[in-house]
């Protein structure tokens, strides 16, 4: 017999990659919009600083991925979504916990102390989910 490629499998793979990249862009835009609206009503001026911080985190992460020469595939898209989620979580918890009054040193100390538990639990749950996927038999995690 002649060697034939699995065109349907290749088409499904490219459709999957295309939809992941498209959905990643849409989720980023939707996340930034929702956070901007809710944070503006709750945090006022802090929301602008939080959005700038989140944008910088996303830009640095994507820059590191491209500098390392990675092609954005399934695993990289998952990592990007986790980075965006954790950056939103930390930045908004920290911004919401900064008190309005007091000296600068005490306000920073209080905000860090108040936001360390929710952010740590978020990172722990993401680590647990990622660790459980490392033993899974999927192509993306075998490349790691």
Backbone as a ProteinNet text record, in pm:
[ID]
protein_1_A
[PRIMARY]
XXXXXXXXXXXXXXXXXXXXXXXXXXXXXXXXXXXXXXXXXXXXXXXXXXXXXXXXXXXXXXXXXXXXXXXXXXXXXXXXXXXXXXXXXXXXXXXXXXXXXXXXXXXXXXXXXXXXXXXXXXXXXXXXXXXXXXXXXXXXXXXX
[TERTIARY]
79.8	0	85.2	22.1	83.5	62.5	159.8	147.5	51.1	-47.5	-141.5	-145.6	-164.1	-172.9	-317.1	-331.4	-464.3	-507.2	-562.1	-598.7	-705.7	-797.1	-901.5	-841.2	-744.6	-679.3	-597.7	-529	-450.9	-543	-655.5	-750.8	-808.7	-840.6	-892.5	-787.6	-660.3	-552.8	-536.9	-536.7	-523.2	-645.9	-764.6	-884.7	-878.1	-826.4	-811.5	-715.3	-600.3	-503.4	-559.5	-629.1	-688.4	-793.9	-878	-981.8	-922.5	-813.5	-750.3	-694.3	-626.7	-569.2	-679.5	-784.3	-896.3	-966.8	-993.9	-1060.9	-974.3	-843.2	-753.3	-760.2	-762.3	-776	-909.1	-1016.5	-1148.7	-1157.3	-1099.1	-1104.5	-1022.6	-909.8	-831.3	-910.3	-970.3	-1047.8	-1167.1	-1237.9	-1353.3	-1310.5	-1201.2	-1152.6	-1111.6	-1036	-995.8	-1117.1	-1216.5	-1335	-1413	-1438.4	-1515.7	-1441.5	-1312.4	-1234.3	-1228.9	-1216.5	-1212.3	-1341.9	-1454.5	-1583.9	-1603.1	-1586.6	-1609.3	-1504.6	-1381.4	-1276.5	-1292.7	-1339.4	-1357.5	-1463.8	-1571.2	-1676.6	-1633.6	-1547.9	-1508.1	-1378.3	-1282.1	-1148.6	-1114.1	-1193.5	-1171.2	-1033.4	-944	-813.9	-723.7	-742.2	-660.1	-684.9	-803	-834.6	-744.1	-710.3	-619.9	-481.2	-432.8	-302.5	-307.6	-418.9	-433.6	-434.2	-503.7	-507.6	-371.2	-298.7	-164.1	-73.1	-84.9	-5	-37.4	-165.9	-208.1	-159.8	-171.1	-121.5	28.3	103	248	279.9	204.5	227.1	202.4	92.9	60.4	165.3	207.3	306.4	440.4	483.8	610.7	602.2	488.8	473.9	477.1	402.2	402.5	540.6	606.7	742.2	840.8	829.4	917.5	890.7	763.3	728	786.2	774.3	826.9	979.6	1039.5	1184.9	1245.1	1176.2	1223.4	1202.1	1132.3	1111.9	997.1	909.5	796.3	692.2	632.7	517.5	395.4	303.6	188.4	98.4	102	19.1	-76.9	-119.1	-216.3	-156.8	-38.1	23.6	52.9	104.7	136.6	10.2	-97.4	-224	-277.3	-262.3	-305.6	-222.3	-91.5	-4.2	-41.4	-70.4	-108.4	-238.3	-335.2	-462	-439.7	-354.9	-325.3	-253.5	-159.6	-87.6	-182.9	-271.5	-368.5	-458.7	-506.8	-594.6	-526.8	-403.7	-332.2	-296	-264.5	-231.7	-354.7	-470.7	-594	-621.6	-608.3	-640.8	-553.9	-422.9	-333.4	-353.3	-357.2	-364.1	-492.9	-604.3	-731.3	-747.9	-701	-706.3	-620	-502.6	-413.4	-470.6	-521.1	-577	-699.5	-782.8	-904.1	-873.8	-760.9	-731.6	-648.5	-607.8	-531.4	-627.4	-602.2	-691.6	-674.9	-777.5	-777.3	-692.4	-682.9	-612.2	-491.2	-402.6	-283.5	-158.4	-44.4	81.1	107.3	192.6	218.1	270.5	361.6	421.6	317.7	233.4	131	22	-10.4	-111.2	-62	65	121.8	129.5	173.9	184.3	47.2	-53.1	-188.3	-245	-224.1	-275.6	-208.4	-77	-6.9	-52.3	-71.2	-114.8	-257	-342.3	-482.1	-500.2	-416.3	-435.3	-350.8	-265.2	-176.7	-253.4	-356.4	-429.5	-509.5	-592.1	-665.2	-574.2	-467.6	-376.6	-300.1	-258.2	-188	-278.4	-404	-497	-525.7	-530.9	-550	-430.5	-310.8	-190.5	-182.3	-221.8	-219.6	-317.9	-436.8	-534.4	-488.5	-425.2	-371.2	-257.1	-172.1	-62.7	-116.1	-219.8	-278.2	-341.5	-409.8	-470.6	-363.2	-257.7	-148.9	-73.3	-53.4	16.2	-63	-193.2	-275	-274.3	-256.2	-251.4	-117	-13.2	117.5	118.3	34.2	28.7	-71.2	-142.5	-238	-162.6	-224.1	-160.7	-213.2	-176.9	-212.6	-85.8	-99.3	16.8	85.3	5	62.9	151.5	109.9	188.6	303.7	300.4	415.6	530	500.6	605.9	685.9	626	694.6	800.9
-117.5	0	125.4	230.8	362.1	431.4	515.6	595.4	709.9	721.8	833.8	904.7	1033.4	1110.8	1114.3	1139.8	1152.7	1299.2	1336.1	1475.8	1522.4	1435.4	1478.3	1508.2	1427	1451.6	1580.4	1604.8	1727.5	1849.3	1839.4	1950.8	1978.5	1872.9	1890.9	1957.8	1918.3	1976.8	2125.9	2163	2304.5	2384.4	2325.4	2393.3	2415.1	2315.9	2329	2442.1	2445.9	2552.8	2690	2698.6	2825.8	2871.5	2779.9	2819.1	2854.8	2788.6	2823.1	2964.6	2998.6	3133	3238.3	3211.4	3305.3	3319.6	3207.1	3212.2	3278.6	3262	3326.6	3478.4	3525.9	3670.6	3721.9	3648	3690.5	3689.9	3588.3	3584	3696.6	3731.3	3844.6	3974.6	3999.1	4122.6	4126.8	4016.1	4012.4	4029.7	3965	3977	4120.1	4182.5	4320.7	4412.7	4391.1	4476.2	4460.7	4336.9	4312.6	4365.2	4338.7	4387	4538.8	4598.8	4745.2	4805.9	4748.4	4802.9	4785.7	4662.4	4638.1	4705.4	4703.1	4765.4	4916.5	4975.9	5120.8	5162	5085.2	5120.1	5095.6	4998.8	4966.9	5036.2	5040.9	5087.5	5228.4	5282.8	5415.2	5426.6	5506.5	5531.9	5408.6	5324.1	5203.6	5109.7	5118.5	5028	5054.6	5179.8	5212.1	5152.1	5164.1	5106.8	4954.5	4894.5	4748.6	4701.4	4771.5	4732	4747.1	4851.7	4868.9	4755.4	4718.4	4608.1	4477.1	4449.7	4326.1	4324.5	4437.2	4444.7	4417.6	4473.1	4449.6	4302.6	4237.4	4095.4	4012.8	4040.8	3965.3	3989.9	4114.7	4147.7	4080.5	4082.9	4019	3867.9	3807.4	3662.4	3623.4	3693.7	3663.6	3690.8	3795.8	3824.4	3714.7	3661.4	3550.8	3426.5	3398.8	3281.3	3293.9	3411.3	3428.4	3436.4	3492.8	3498.5	3358.8	3271.2	3133.8	3053.4	3112.6	3045.5	2947	2954.8	2863.5	2906.1	2810.2	2836	2819.8	2913.6	2907.1	2792.6	2687.8	2570	2554.2	2432.7	2405.9	2436.5	2385.8	2404.8	2551.7	2621.7	2763.5	2845.9	2810.1	2880.9	2857.8	2735.4	2706.5	2786.6	2792.7	2870.3	3018.5	3070.1	3210.5	3239.9	3149.9	3169.1	3166	3074.8	3069.5	3195.5	3245.3	3367.5	3485.8	3496.1	3605.6	3594	3473	3453.2	3486.5	3439.6	3468.4	3615.9	3680.8	3823.1	3905.2	3869.2	3937.5	3915.4	3791.3	3756.3	3833.8	3829.7	3897.6	4048.6	4105	4250.7	4305.9	4241.1	4293.1	4267.9	4154.4	4131.9	4234.2	4257.4	4353	4494.7	4532.3	4666.7	4690.1	4588	4603.3	4606	4550.8	4544.2	4661.9	4752.1	4869.2	4966.4	4998.1	5091.7	5234.5	5313.6	5452.4	5544.6	5514.4	5604.5	5533.8	5612.3	5559.6	5597.9	5572.3	5602.7	5497	5530.2	5442.4	5305.3	5302.4	5175.4	5082.4	5135.7	5053.5	5011.2	5096.3	5059	4942.9	4947.7	4839	4710.8	4721.2	4603.6	4540.9	4623.5	4572.6	4506.5	4567	4510.3	4377.4	4369.8	4243.5	4134.8	4171	4073.4	4025.2	4115.6	4079.7	3998.4	4019.1	3951.5	3826	3793.8	3678.7	3546.3	3533.5	3406.4	3377.5	3470.8	3438	3410.9	3486.6	3467.1	3335.8	3302.1	3175.2	3056.3	3064	2954.6	2942.9	3054.1	3050.6	2985.6	3022	2961.7	2813.2	2776.8	2636.1	2552.8	2606.6	2531.8	2519.5	2622.6	2613.2	2512.2	2510.8	2413.7	2271.2	2252.2	2118.6	2071.5	2161.9	2124.7	2092.3	2171.4	2144.7	2017.9	1991.4	1869.5	1745.2	1751.9	1636	1612.3	1717.2	1700.3	1646.5	1656.8	1605.8	1454.3	1384.8	1239.4	1196.1	1292.1	1259.6	1222.9	1140.4	1097.1	1179.2	1306.9	1394.3	1436.7	1468.5	1503.9	1630.9	1728.5	1856.7	1840.3	1759.2	1744.7	1646.4	1562	1476.1	1556	1669.3	1752.6	1823.9	1844.6	1911.6	1819.2
0	0	0	-36.1	-39.2	94.6	128.6	250.5	224.8	309	299	433.1	427.6	551.1	597.8	721.7	780.8	769.4	654.2	631.7	728.2	763.6	857.5	993.6	1036.7	1164.9	1161.7	1050.8	1036.9	1035.2	965.3	961.1	1099.2	1173.8	1309.6	1397.6	1384.1	1463.4	1433.6	1305.2	1270.4	1312.5	1302.3	1350.7	1501.1	1574.4	1718.7	1753.4	1688.1	1715	1680.3	1567.3	1526	1626.2	1671.8	1766.9	1902.5	1943	2070.2	2065.3	1957.4	1946.4	1939.5	1861.7	1852.1	1986.4	2053.2	2182.7	2288.4	2278.8	2374.1	2359.2	2235.9	2212.8	2266.7	2237	2283	2434.8	2498.9	2644.8	2706.6	2644.2	2694	2684.8	2569.1	2552.4	2646.5	2658.1	2747.3	2892.4	2931.5	3069.1	3101.3	3010.3	3033.8	3043.4	2959.1	2961	3090.5	3130.5	3253	3374.7	3382.1	3496	3497.2	3381.6	3375.8	3427.2	3388	3431.1	3581.2	3630.1	3772.4	3859.7	3816.3	3896.5	3900.9	3791.7	3792.3	3892.9	3901.2	3996.3	4140.2	4162.3	4299.1	4340	4250.7	4287.5	4239.5	4150.6	4093.6	4026.7	4082.9	4020.7	4023.9	4123.7	4133.1	4015.8	3955.1	3843.7	3723.8	3700	3589.7	3613.6	3735.7	3769.8	3761	3804.5	3797.1	3652.1	3564.7	3424.1	3356.8	3391.2	3335.8	3382.8	3509.9	3563.5	3493.3	3473.7	3407.5	3262.7	3193.7	3055.3	3049.5	3143.1	3145.6	3171	3259.5	3286.9	3162.2	3091.7	2970.4	2862	2844.1	2740.8	2770.2	2895.3	2931	2911.9	2947.8	2931.2	2784.6	2701.3	2557.6	2498.5	2544.5	2497.6	2534.2	2655.3	2695.2	2612	2583.4	2503	2362.7	2302.2	2166.7	2165.6	2270.3	2277.7	2289.6	2360.8	2373.5	2246.4	2149.3	2022	2021.3	2120.4	2125.6	2024	1960.8	1875.5	1964.4	1957.5	2047.2	2004.4	2082.9	2061.4	2177.7	2200.5	2306.1	2443	2469.8	2600.9	2628.6	2530.3	2549.3	2570.4	2501.3	2521.3	2661.9	2712.7	2849.5	2948.9	2926.5	3014.7	3010.7	2892.3	2879.3	2953.6	2942.8	3013.9	3164.8	3213.6	3356.8	3404.3	3325	3362.9	3370.2	3272.7	3273.7	3395.8	3423.4	3539	3669.7	3687.2	3811.7	3823.6	3711.7	3719.4	3755.3	3699.8	3738.4	3886.2	3929.1	4066.9	4165	4145.8	4238.7	4235.6	4115.8	4104.2	4163.7	4135.4	4187	4336.3	4387	4532.1	4604.4	4550.9	4615.3	4607.3	4489.6	4474.3	4560.5	4575.9	4656.7	4805.4	4846.9	4989.9	5041	4954	4999.4	5068	5195.2	5264.9	5213.3	5235.1	5187.2	5274.7	5402.9	5494.5	5554.4	5610.9	5676.7	5598.9	5661.6	5593.2	5486.2	5393.1	5279.2	5318.4	5414.7	5455.3	5516.9	5603.6	5667.9	5569.9	5473.6	5373.3	5287.4	5245	5164.6	5246.6	5370.9	5457.1	5480.2	5506.9	5530.5	5404.8	5289.2	5164	5132.1	5152.3	5125.5	5221.6	5347.2	5447.9	5420.9	5376.6	5353.6	5225.1	5124.6	4995.9	4979.2	5074.9	5057.4	5060.8	5141.5	5151.3	5024.8	4973.5	4850.2	4731	4718	4604.8	4619.6	4740.1	4762.6	4734.2	4776.6	4748.6	4599.4	4530.6	4385.5	4316.6	4357.6	4299.7	4333.7	4455.4	4495.5	4413.5	4390.3	4310	4164.6	4111	3974.7	3968.2	4070.9	4075.9	4086.7	4167.6	4182.5	4051.9	3983	3854.8	3751.6	3745.8	3651.9	3685.4	3814.6	3855.6	3819.5	3835.3	3799.5	3649	3570.5	3425.2	3377	3458.8	3417.2	3402	3476.5	3463.2	3356.4	3298.3	3192.2	3065	2984.9	2860.4	2743.5	2742.9	2632.3	2560.4	2435	2352.9	2403.3	2445.6	2487.4	2610.2	2705.8	2827.3	2811	2709.4	2683.5	2622.9	2558.7	2501.6	2609.1	2725.3	2834.7	2887.5
[MASK]
++++++++++++++++++++++++++++++++++++++++++++++++++++++++++++++++++++++++++++++++++++++++++++++++++++++++++++++++++++++++++++++++++++++++++++++++

